[in-house]
Short mmCIF file of N, CA and C and ligand atoms in Angstrom, two decimals:
data_model
loop_
_atom_site.label_atom_id
_atom_site.label_comp_id
_atom_site.label_asym_id
_atom_site.label_seq_id
_atom_site.Cartn_x
_atom_site.Cartn_y
_atom_site.Cartn_z
N UNK B 2 30.11 26.19 137.82
CA UNK B 2 30.59 25.12 138.85
C UNK B 2 30.00 25.66 140.13
N UNK B 3 30.13 25.00 141.17
CA UNK B 3 29.78 25.00 142.81
C UNK B 3 27.91 25.16 142.90
N UNK B 4 27.37 24.86 144.08
CA UNK B 4 26.43 24.56 144.13
C UNK B 4 26.29 25.42 145.26
N UNK B 5 24.81 26.36 144.84
CA UNK B 5 23.97 27.44 145.58
C UNK B 5 24.48 27.06 147.09
N UNK B 6 24.62 28.46 147.72
CA UNK B 6 24.90 28.38 149.15
C UNK B 6 23.89 29.16 149.48
N UNK B 7 22.70 28.40 150.44
CA UNK B 7 21.73 29.42 150.63
C UNK B 7 21.83 30.35 151.51
N UNK B 8 21.50 31.70 151.26
CA UNK B 8 22.15 32.58 152.18
C UNK B 8 20.19 33.57 152.51
N UNK B 9 20.12 33.18 153.79
CA UNK B 9 18.28 33.48 154.06
C UNK B 9 18.44 34.42 155.46
N UNK B 10 19.95 34.12 156.26
CA UNK B 10 19.61 35.71 157.24
C UNK B 10 21.09 36.41 156.91
N UNK B 11 21.31 37.53 157.91
CA UNK B 11 22.25 38.46 157.76
C UNK B 11 23.71 37.57 157.99
N UNK B 12 23.71 36.82 159.10
CA UNK B 12 25.18 36.10 158.73
C UNK B 12 25.31 35.33 157.59
N UNK B 13 24.22 34.10 156.81
CA UNK B 13 24.85 33.62 155.40
C UNK B 13 24.62 34.54 154.13
N UNK B 14 24.83 36.24 154.56
CA UNK B 14 25.13 37.00 153.39
C UNK B 14 26.52 36.99 153.24
N UNK B 15 27.49 37.09 155.01
CA UNK B 15 28.63 37.32 154.16
C UNK B 15 29.37 35.75 154.26
N UNK B 16 28.77 34.61 154.34
CA UNK B 16 28.80 33.22 154.15
C UNK B 16 29.04 33.11 152.59
N UNK B 17 27.61 33.92 151.91
CA UNK B 17 27.76 33.24 150.74
C UNK B 17 28.55 33.88 149.78
N UNK B 18 29.17 35.43 150.39
CA UNK B 18 30.20 36.22 149.93
C UNK B 18 31.87 35.31 150.00
N UNK B 19 31.72 34.74 151.15
CA UNK B 19 32.91 33.76 151.41
C UNK B 19 32.93 32.93 150.50
N UNK B 20 31.56 32.01 150.44
CA UNK B 20 31.73 30.93 149.88
C UNK B 20 32.02 31.27 148.01
N UNK B 21 32.06 32.63 147.84
CA UNK B 21 31.94 32.97 146.48
C UNK B 21 33.58 33.55 146.41
N UNK B 22 34.38 34.10 147.33
CA UNK B 22 35.64 34.14 147.14
C UNK B 22 36.44 32.89 147.34
N UNK B 23 35.80 31.65 147.94
CA UNK B 23 36.61 30.70 147.67
C UNK B 23 36.67 29.84 145.98
N UNK B 24 35.27 30.25 145.28
CA UNK B 24 35.13 29.83 144.28
C UNK B 24 36.17 30.44 143.35
N UNK B 25 36.13 31.89 143.37
CA UNK B 25 37.13 32.55 142.62
C UNK B 25 38.41 32.45 142.74
N UNK B 26 38.82 31.78 143.82
CA UNK B 26 40.24 31.70 144.63
C UNK B 26 40.43 30.00 142.98
N UNK B 27 39.49 29.19 143.31
CA UNK B 27 39.35 27.97 142.59
C UNK B 27 39.73 28.19 141.15
N UNK B 28 39.09 29.11 140.71
CA UNK B 28 38.65 29.51 139.18
C UNK B 28 40.43 30.37 138.77
N UNK B 29 41.27 30.92 139.77
CA UNK B 29 42.22 31.34 139.48
C UNK B 29 43.20 30.42 139.50
N UNK B 30 43.07 29.31 140.44
CA UNK B 30 43.90 28.29 140.58
C UNK B 30 43.88 27.68 139.02
N UNK B 31 42.37 27.50 138.80
CA UNK B 31 42.36 26.63 137.39
C UNK B 31 43.03 27.45 136.05
N UNK B 32 42.77 28.50 135.98
CA UNK B 32 43.81 29.35 134.98
C UNK B 32 45.18 29.02 134.80
N UNK B 33 45.62 29.11 136.27
CA UNK B 33 47.05 28.28 136.66
C UNK B 33 47.26 27.19 135.47
N UNK B 34 46.44 26.31 136.27
CA UNK B 34 46.61 24.99 135.41
C UNK B 34 46.09 24.91 133.77
N UNK B 35 45.52 25.51 133.35
CA UNK B 35 44.88 25.83 132.35
C UNK B 35 46.73 25.99 131.54
N UNK B 36 47.12 27.33 132.04
CA UNK B 36 48.63 27.73 131.27
C UNK B 36 49.67 26.27 131.39
N UNK B 37 49.87 25.50 132.82
CA UNK B 37 50.48 24.54 132.61
C UNK B 37 50.48 23.46 131.88
N UNK B 38 49.28 23.37 131.53
CA UNK B 38 48.72 22.28 130.74
C UNK B 38 48.86 22.74 129.73
N UNK B 39 48.86 23.48 128.85
CA UNK B 39 49.27 24.28 127.75
C UNK B 39 50.61 24.37 126.98
N UNK B 40 51.10 24.83 128.38
CA UNK B 40 52.70 24.45 128.16
C UNK B 40 53.23 22.58 127.71
N UNK B 41 52.67 21.72 128.44
CA UNK B 41 52.92 20.45 128.57
C UNK B 41 52.41 19.89 127.41
N UNK B 42 50.95 20.49 127.25
CA UNK B 42 50.40 19.24 126.35
C UNK B 42 49.78 20.02 124.82
N UNK B 43 49.85 21.29 125.01
CA UNK B 43 49.56 22.35 123.96
C UNK B 43 47.92 22.25 124.26
N UNK B 44 46.90 22.45 123.01
CA UNK B 44 45.84 22.48 123.31
C UNK B 44 44.99 21.17 123.16
N UNK B 45 44.43 20.79 123.94
CA UNK B 45 43.61 19.70 124.29
C UNK B 45 42.35 19.83 124.89
N UNK B 46 41.75 19.06 124.87
CA UNK B 46 40.02 19.06 124.89
C UNK B 46 39.87 19.52 126.53
N UNK B 47 40.97 18.92 127.13
CA UNK B 47 41.20 19.69 128.62
C UNK B 47 41.35 20.69 129.02
N UNK B 48 42.46 21.14 127.84
CA UNK B 48 42.69 22.75 128.19
C UNK B 48 41.27 23.45 127.81
N UNK B 49 40.85 23.27 126.60
CA UNK B 49 39.76 23.62 126.16
C UNK B 49 38.48 24.22 127.03
N UNK B 50 38.64 22.93 127.46
CA UNK B 50 37.34 22.71 128.51
C UNK B 50 37.71 23.47 129.78
N UNK B 51 38.97 24.02 130.19
CA UNK B 51 39.27 24.64 131.31
C UNK B 51 39.19 25.99 131.28
N UNK B 52 39.42 26.30 129.51
CA UNK B 52 38.91 27.99 129.14
C UNK B 52 37.46 28.14 129.11
N UNK B 53 36.73 26.95 128.86
CA UNK B 53 35.56 27.50 128.81
C UNK B 53 34.76 27.76 130.18
N UNK B 54 35.57 26.55 131.27
CA UNK B 54 34.78 27.24 132.47
C UNK B 54 35.24 28.62 133.14
N UNK B 55 36.50 28.84 132.60
CA UNK B 55 36.91 30.56 133.62
C UNK B 55 36.15 31.21 132.44
N UNK B 56 36.15 31.07 131.25
CA UNK B 56 35.19 32.07 130.55
C UNK B 56 33.29 32.44 131.41
N UNK B 57 33.00 31.05 131.74
CA UNK B 57 31.54 31.23 132.36
C UNK B 57 32.30 31.79 133.56
N UNK B 58 32.90 31.65 134.28
CA UNK B 58 32.98 32.12 135.57
C UNK B 58 33.44 34.08 135.76
N UNK B 59 34.36 33.81 134.96
CA UNK B 59 34.87 35.46 135.37
C UNK B 59 33.32 36.47 134.77
N UNK B 60 32.92 35.83 133.20
CA UNK B 60 32.25 36.49 132.35
C UNK B 60 30.69 36.49 133.11
N UNK B 61 30.81 36.04 134.08
CA UNK B 61 29.38 35.52 134.93
C UNK B 61 29.12 35.80 136.23
N UNK B 62 29.50 35.07 137.14
CA UNK B 62 29.26 34.94 138.77
C UNK B 62 30.48 35.92 139.22
N UNK B 63 31.81 35.89 138.79
CA UNK B 63 32.39 36.91 139.17
C UNK B 63 32.16 38.44 139.48
N UNK B 64 31.80 38.95 137.97
CA UNK B 64 30.99 40.05 137.47
C UNK B 64 29.93 40.32 138.57
N UNK B 65 29.27 39.45 138.66
CA UNK B 65 28.16 39.54 139.38
C UNK B 65 28.23 40.08 141.25
N UNK B 66 29.52 38.96 141.49
CA UNK B 66 29.77 39.27 142.63
C UNK B 66 30.27 40.43 143.15
N UNK B 67 30.81 41.01 142.00
CA UNK B 67 31.31 42.58 142.54
C UNK B 67 30.59 43.71 142.30
N UNK B 68 28.87 43.16 141.36
CA UNK B 68 27.76 44.21 141.84
C UNK B 68 27.36 44.05 142.82
N UNK B 69 27.33 42.85 143.23
CA UNK B 69 26.50 42.49 145.11
C UNK B 69 27.40 43.32 146.26
N UNK B 70 28.32 43.52 145.65
CA UNK B 70 29.17 44.05 146.80
C UNK B 70 28.80 45.65 146.89
N UNK B 71 29.05 45.78 145.23
CA UNK B 71 28.95 47.60 145.56
C UNK B 71 27.37 48.27 145.84
N UNK B 72 26.33 46.91 145.37
CA UNK B 72 24.92 47.29 145.56
C UNK B 72 24.73 46.70 147.53
N UNK B 73 25.89 45.58 147.84
CA UNK B 73 24.67 45.43 149.49
C UNK B 73 25.87 45.41 150.35
N UNK B 74 26.83 45.88 150.22
CA UNK B 74 28.13 46.04 150.99
C UNK B 74 28.50 47.43 151.24
N UNK B 75 29.38 47.72 149.87
CA UNK B 75 29.79 48.90 150.15
C UNK B 75 29.13 50.47 150.50
N UNK B 76 27.71 50.67 149.89
CA UNK B 76 27.64 51.32 150.76
C UNK B 76 27.44 51.92 152.35
N UNK B 77 26.99 51.10 152.75
CA UNK B 77 27.09 50.74 154.09
C UNK B 77 28.66 51.37 154.77
N UNK B 78 29.40 51.09 153.77
CA UNK B 78 30.53 51.43 154.52
C UNK B 78 31.17 52.96 154.33
N UNK B 79 30.84 53.28 152.89
CA UNK B 79 30.99 54.75 152.57
C UNK B 79 30.06 55.65 153.46
N UNK B 80 28.90 55.03 154.05
CA UNK B 80 28.49 56.06 155.21
C UNK B 80 28.99 56.13 156.31
N UNK B 81 30.15 55.43 156.35
CA UNK B 81 30.67 55.18 157.83
C UNK B 81 31.44 56.89 158.04
N UNK B 82 31.50 56.63 159.14
CA UNK B 82 32.39 58.26 159.71
C UNK B 82 33.74 57.93 160.19
N UNK B 83 34.37 56.80 159.63
CA UNK B 83 35.66 56.48 159.51
C UNK B 83 36.52 56.49 158.30
N UNK B 84 37.33 57.67 158.25
CA UNK B 84 37.66 57.78 157.16
C UNK B 84 38.61 56.72 156.27
N UNK B 85 39.36 56.10 157.32
CA UNK B 85 40.14 54.80 156.91
C UNK B 85 39.00 53.79 156.38
N UNK B 86 37.79 53.71 156.78
CA UNK B 86 36.90 52.36 156.14
C UNK B 86 36.62 52.82 154.80
N UNK B 87 36.25 54.33 154.64
CA UNK B 87 35.78 54.93 153.65
C UNK B 87 37.01 55.07 152.21
N UNK B 88 37.95 55.12 152.82
CA UNK B 88 39.30 54.89 151.97
C UNK B 88 39.44 53.28 151.35
N UNK B 89 39.60 52.99 152.48
CA UNK B 89 39.37 51.51 151.91
C UNK B 89 38.60 50.55 150.96
N UNK B 90 37.16 51.25 151.18
CA UNK B 90 36.10 51.03 150.56
C UNK B 90 36.32 51.71 148.91
N UNK B 91 36.98 52.96 148.99
CA UNK B 91 36.97 53.76 147.80
C UNK B 91 38.00 52.82 146.50
N UNK B 92 39.01 52.27 147.42
CA UNK B 92 40.15 51.24 146.70
C UNK B 92 39.40 50.31 146.47
N UNK B 93 39.03 49.48 147.10
CA UNK B 93 38.08 47.67 146.63
C UNK B 93 37.23 48.63 145.01
N UNK B 94 36.01 49.56 145.39
CA UNK B 94 35.69 49.99 144.05
C UNK B 94 36.17 50.40 142.89
N UNK B 95 37.85 50.39 142.93
CA UNK B 95 39.13 51.05 142.09
C UNK B 95 39.32 49.63 141.90
N UNK B 96 39.59 48.52 142.53
CA UNK B 96 39.90 47.10 142.03
C UNK B 96 39.13 46.83 141.30
N UNK B 97 37.58 46.76 141.39
CA UNK B 97 36.61 46.23 140.35
C UNK B 97 37.24 46.60 139.33
N UNK B 98 37.52 48.28 138.99
CA UNK B 98 37.24 48.33 137.70
C UNK B 98 38.95 47.97 136.91
N UNK B 99 39.90 48.08 137.95
CA UNK B 99 41.31 47.19 137.44
C UNK B 99 41.31 45.81 136.84
N UNK B 100 40.13 44.98 137.67
CA UNK B 100 39.99 43.91 137.82
C UNK B 100 39.21 43.80 136.42
N UNK B 101 37.92 44.23 135.99
CA UNK B 101 37.59 44.20 134.97
C UNK B 101 38.29 44.46 133.61
N UNK B 102 39.67 45.48 133.42
CA UNK B 102 39.98 46.10 132.83
C UNK B 102 40.87 44.93 132.65
N UNK B 103 41.84 44.19 133.45
CA UNK B 103 42.53 43.11 133.59
C UNK B 103 41.75 41.87 132.45
N UNK B 104 40.41 41.70 133.09
CA UNK B 104 39.91 40.56 132.34
C UNK B 104 39.76 40.51 131.13
N UNK B 105 38.94 42.09 130.50
CA UNK B 105 38.99 42.35 129.38
C UNK B 105 40.30 42.30 128.43
N UNK B 106 41.58 42.50 129.03
CA UNK B 106 42.70 42.07 128.55
C UNK B 106 42.88 40.66 128.11
N UNK B 107 42.36 39.66 129.11
CA UNK B 107 42.52 38.56 129.11
C UNK B 107 41.68 37.75 128.22
N UNK B 108 40.40 37.85 128.43
CA UNK B 108 39.24 37.19 128.05
C UNK B 108 39.49 36.92 126.10
N UNK B 109 39.85 37.68 125.73
CA UNK B 109 40.61 36.81 123.98
C UNK B 109 40.81 35.84 124.02
N UNK B 110 41.82 36.11 124.71
CA UNK B 110 43.13 34.88 124.79
C UNK B 110 42.52 33.59 125.25
N UNK B 111 41.93 33.79 126.31
CA UNK B 111 41.03 32.54 126.82
C UNK B 111 39.72 31.78 125.56
N UNK B 112 39.13 32.77 125.47
CA UNK B 112 38.17 32.26 123.94
C UNK B 112 38.57 31.94 123.19
N UNK B 113 40.47 32.17 123.00
CA UNK B 113 40.58 31.42 121.74
C UNK B 113 40.67 30.10 122.07
N UNK B 114 41.38 30.00 122.97
CA UNK B 114 41.47 28.91 123.88
C UNK B 114 40.25 27.83 123.73
N UNK B 115 39.39 28.37 123.84
CA UNK B 115 37.99 27.82 124.15
C UNK B 115 37.67 27.35 122.79
N UNK B 116 37.71 28.37 121.68
CA UNK B 116 37.67 27.64 120.64
C UNK B 116 38.78 27.15 119.86
N UNK B 117 39.59 26.69 120.50
CA UNK B 117 40.61 26.27 119.47
C UNK B 117 41.58 26.89 118.90
N UNK B 118 42.25 27.81 119.40
CA UNK B 118 42.71 28.66 118.54
C UNK B 118 43.93 29.38 119.55
N UNK B 119 45.15 29.41 119.11
CA UNK B 119 46.41 29.71 119.69
C UNK B 119 46.66 30.87 119.19
N UNK B 120 46.38 31.90 118.92
CA UNK B 120 47.01 33.45 117.88
C UNK B 120 47.71 34.29 118.83
N UNK B 121 47.33 33.81 120.11
CA UNK B 121 48.15 34.66 121.01
C UNK B 121 49.50 34.64 121.28
N UNK B 122 50.26 35.36 122.46
CA UNK B 122 51.34 34.95 122.88
C UNK B 122 51.14 34.49 124.31
N UNK B 123 51.83 33.54 124.41
CA UNK B 123 51.27 32.33 125.79
C UNK B 123 52.04 33.13 126.87
N UNK B 124 53.44 33.83 126.61
CA UNK B 124 54.37 34.61 127.75
C UNK B 124 53.63 35.87 128.07
N UNK B 125 52.90 36.14 127.35
CA UNK B 125 52.17 37.76 128.08
C UNK B 125 50.79 37.43 128.50
N UNK B 126 49.78 35.97 128.17
CA UNK B 126 49.02 35.92 128.58
C UNK B 126 49.31 35.63 130.06
N UNK B 127 50.82 34.50 130.00
CA UNK B 127 50.87 34.11 131.74
C UNK B 127 51.21 35.66 132.51
N UNK B 128 51.86 36.48 131.88
CA UNK B 128 52.02 37.66 132.72
C UNK B 128 50.93 38.43 133.02
N UNK B 129 49.74 38.70 132.21
CA UNK B 129 48.61 39.11 132.42
C UNK B 129 48.02 38.48 133.59
N UNK B 130 48.07 37.29 133.23
CA UNK B 130 47.12 36.37 134.28
C UNK B 130 48.21 36.26 135.66
N UNK B 131 48.86 36.45 136.04
CA UNK B 131 49.86 36.79 137.09
C UNK B 131 49.47 38.17 137.58
N UNK B 132 49.35 39.23 137.07
CA UNK B 132 49.06 40.82 137.47
C UNK B 132 47.54 40.36 138.22
N UNK B 133 46.74 39.99 137.11
CA UNK B 133 45.15 39.28 137.71
C UNK B 133 45.02 39.08 139.35
N UNK B 134 45.85 37.95 139.07
CA UNK B 134 45.77 36.56 140.47
C UNK B 134 46.02 37.74 141.42
N UNK B 135 47.07 38.42 141.16
CA UNK B 135 47.70 38.80 142.38
C UNK B 135 46.69 40.22 143.16
N UNK B 136 46.00 41.01 142.15
CA UNK B 136 45.23 41.77 142.36
C UNK B 136 44.13 41.35 143.08
N UNK B 137 43.96 40.11 142.78
CA UNK B 137 42.49 39.32 142.77
C UNK B 137 42.50 39.00 144.72
N UNK B 138 43.72 38.08 144.81
CA UNK B 138 43.88 37.67 145.97
C UNK B 138 43.77 38.99 146.71
N UNK B 139 44.81 40.18 146.60
CA UNK B 139 44.96 41.05 147.48
C UNK B 139 43.71 41.75 147.96
N UNK B 140 42.85 41.76 146.71
CA UNK B 140 41.39 42.49 146.78
C UNK B 140 40.45 41.38 147.78
N UNK B 141 40.41 40.20 147.97
CA UNK B 141 39.77 39.70 148.67
C UNK B 141 40.36 39.59 149.79
N UNK B 142 41.45 39.65 150.29
CA UNK B 142 42.02 39.93 151.57
C UNK B 142 41.64 40.73 152.47
N UNK B 143 41.68 41.95 151.50
CA UNK B 143 41.38 43.57 152.47
C UNK B 143 39.52 43.31 152.35
N UNK B 144 39.09 42.79 151.56
CA UNK B 144 37.82 42.44 151.90
C UNK B 144 37.15 41.88 153.34
N UNK B 145 37.76 41.03 153.33
CA UNK B 145 37.58 39.84 154.09
C UNK B 145 38.13 40.01 155.74
N UNK B 146 39.12 41.01 155.37
CA UNK B 146 39.71 41.42 156.72
C UNK B 146 39.50 42.68 157.31
N UNK B 147 38.74 43.88 156.59
CA UNK B 147 38.22 44.91 156.51
C UNK B 147 36.72 45.10 156.20
N UNK B 148 36.48 45.23 155.33
CA UNK B 148 35.08 45.49 154.58
C UNK B 148 34.04 44.86 154.90
N UNK B 149 34.29 43.13 154.99
CA UNK B 149 33.12 42.57 155.69
C UNK B 149 32.84 42.67 156.91
N UNK B 150 34.04 42.32 157.50
CA UNK B 150 33.69 42.86 159.22
C UNK B 150 32.74 43.92 159.68
N UNK B 151 33.51 45.05 159.06
CA UNK B 151 32.88 46.44 159.22
C UNK B 151 31.19 46.39 158.64
N UNK B 152 30.87 45.76 157.72
CA UNK B 152 29.92 45.77 156.68
C UNK B 152 28.98 45.34 157.76
N UNK B 153 29.27 43.55 158.17
CA UNK B 153 28.68 42.97 159.05
C UNK B 153 28.25 43.42 160.46
N UNK B 154 29.02 44.72 161.06
CA UNK B 154 28.45 45.70 162.16
C UNK B 154 27.47 46.59 161.72
N UNK B 155 27.39 47.29 160.51
CA UNK B 155 26.90 48.18 159.98
C UNK B 155 25.45 48.12 159.68
N UNK B 156 25.65 46.60 158.97
CA UNK B 156 24.03 46.66 158.17
C UNK B 156 22.94 46.21 158.85
N UNK B 157 21.94 46.67 158.64
CA UNK B 157 20.78 46.33 159.57
C UNK B 157 20.58 44.77 158.75
N UNK B 158 20.04 44.02 160.19
CA UNK B 158 20.05 42.79 159.72
C UNK B 158 19.02 42.56 158.94
N UNK B 159 17.76 43.12 158.61
CA UNK B 159 16.99 43.33 157.60
C UNK B 159 17.73 43.41 155.92
N UNK B 160 18.26 44.36 156.11
CA UNK B 160 19.06 44.57 154.98
C UNK B 160 19.78 43.09 154.31
N UNK B 161 20.48 42.96 155.57
CA UNK B 161 21.13 41.66 155.10
C UNK B 161 21.01 40.85 154.70
N UNK B 162 19.49 40.52 155.49
CA UNK B 162 18.72 39.10 155.07
C UNK B 162 18.54 39.44 153.71
N UNK B 163 17.75 40.59 152.89
CA UNK B 163 17.22 40.47 151.94
C UNK B 163 18.31 40.48 151.07
N UNK B 164 19.30 40.63 151.35
CA UNK B 164 20.32 40.56 150.14
C UNK B 164 20.73 39.33 149.97
N UNK B 165 20.99 38.74 151.40
CA UNK B 165 21.18 37.25 150.90
C UNK B 165 20.48 36.46 150.27
N UNK B 166 19.03 36.30 150.42
CA UNK B 166 17.97 35.87 149.79
C UNK B 166 18.43 36.34 148.30
N UNK B 167 18.29 37.53 147.98
CA UNK B 167 18.11 38.18 146.71
C UNK B 167 19.43 36.76 145.43
N UNK B 168 20.37 37.06 146.56
CA UNK B 168 21.78 36.27 146.04
C UNK B 168 21.47 34.61 145.49
N UNK B 169 20.89 34.17 146.99
CA UNK B 169 20.51 32.80 146.97
C UNK B 169 19.51 32.32 145.55
N UNK B 170 18.23 33.49 145.63
CA UNK B 170 17.49 33.29 144.51
C UNK B 170 18.27 32.67 143.21
N UNK B 171 18.91 33.90 142.79
CA UNK B 171 20.00 34.20 141.69
C UNK B 171 20.31 32.99 141.37
N UNK B 172 21.44 32.69 142.35
CA UNK B 172 22.13 31.53 142.36
C UNK B 172 21.53 30.58 141.73
N UNK B 173 20.22 29.87 142.32
CA UNK B 173 19.70 28.74 142.06
C UNK B 173 19.14 28.70 140.90
N UNK B 174 18.66 30.16 140.61
CA UNK B 174 17.95 30.16 138.87
C UNK B 174 19.44 29.80 138.32
N UNK B 175 20.46 30.24 138.84
CA UNK B 175 21.64 30.17 137.72
C UNK B 175 21.47 28.59 137.27
N UNK B 176 22.13 27.84 138.95
CA UNK B 176 22.05 26.58 138.65
C UNK B 176 20.98 25.71 137.67
N UNK B 177 19.72 26.34 137.67
CA UNK B 177 18.84 25.55 136.83
C UNK B 177 18.80 25.75 135.57
N UNK B 178 19.34 27.09 135.31
CA UNK B 178 19.26 27.29 133.83
C UNK B 178 21.16 27.72 133.64
N UNK B 179 21.88 27.31 133.34
CA UNK B 179 23.27 27.64 133.19
C UNK B 179 23.44 28.36 132.03
FE1 LIG H 220 35.09 42.69 145.47
FE1 LIG H 221 34.49 40.10 147.05
#
């Protein structure tokens, strides 16, 4: 889902990252709707479609977003002289590991919904999703309040523009070949 958000200069790199955060929030909300709809109606074409959409997003664009940050944003912060900035960045990298671990725990159940099976325990899935969502929201808040503004000050405009172009190009290719 989502259209490409062209990132052709340094400020659009961060617009692109912010745009992806909005998408992630929508997808997290989609997972909540999935659980609510399953509680009310069980497995329906709508729940299966929500599950398929979430699988595509968290296996694809969300993972790529973490890689983009680790490649284009965090290195500039780890080179900071400010110990607090370094500490926040190390925490953000660690969060990516926790988010991946959480998603790997959740993914088989969502995959089961997408293929029309209900072998898992819904209460356990709901609990895992609550943890996943809370961690993701805290993580994005820390990035938007500390990491992105700091990186925006530290990144060379030419590097940021190159990163923005790379992301926009990849996204437009993904839109053409989903
Ligand atoms: Fe991140
Ligand atoms: Fe992020």
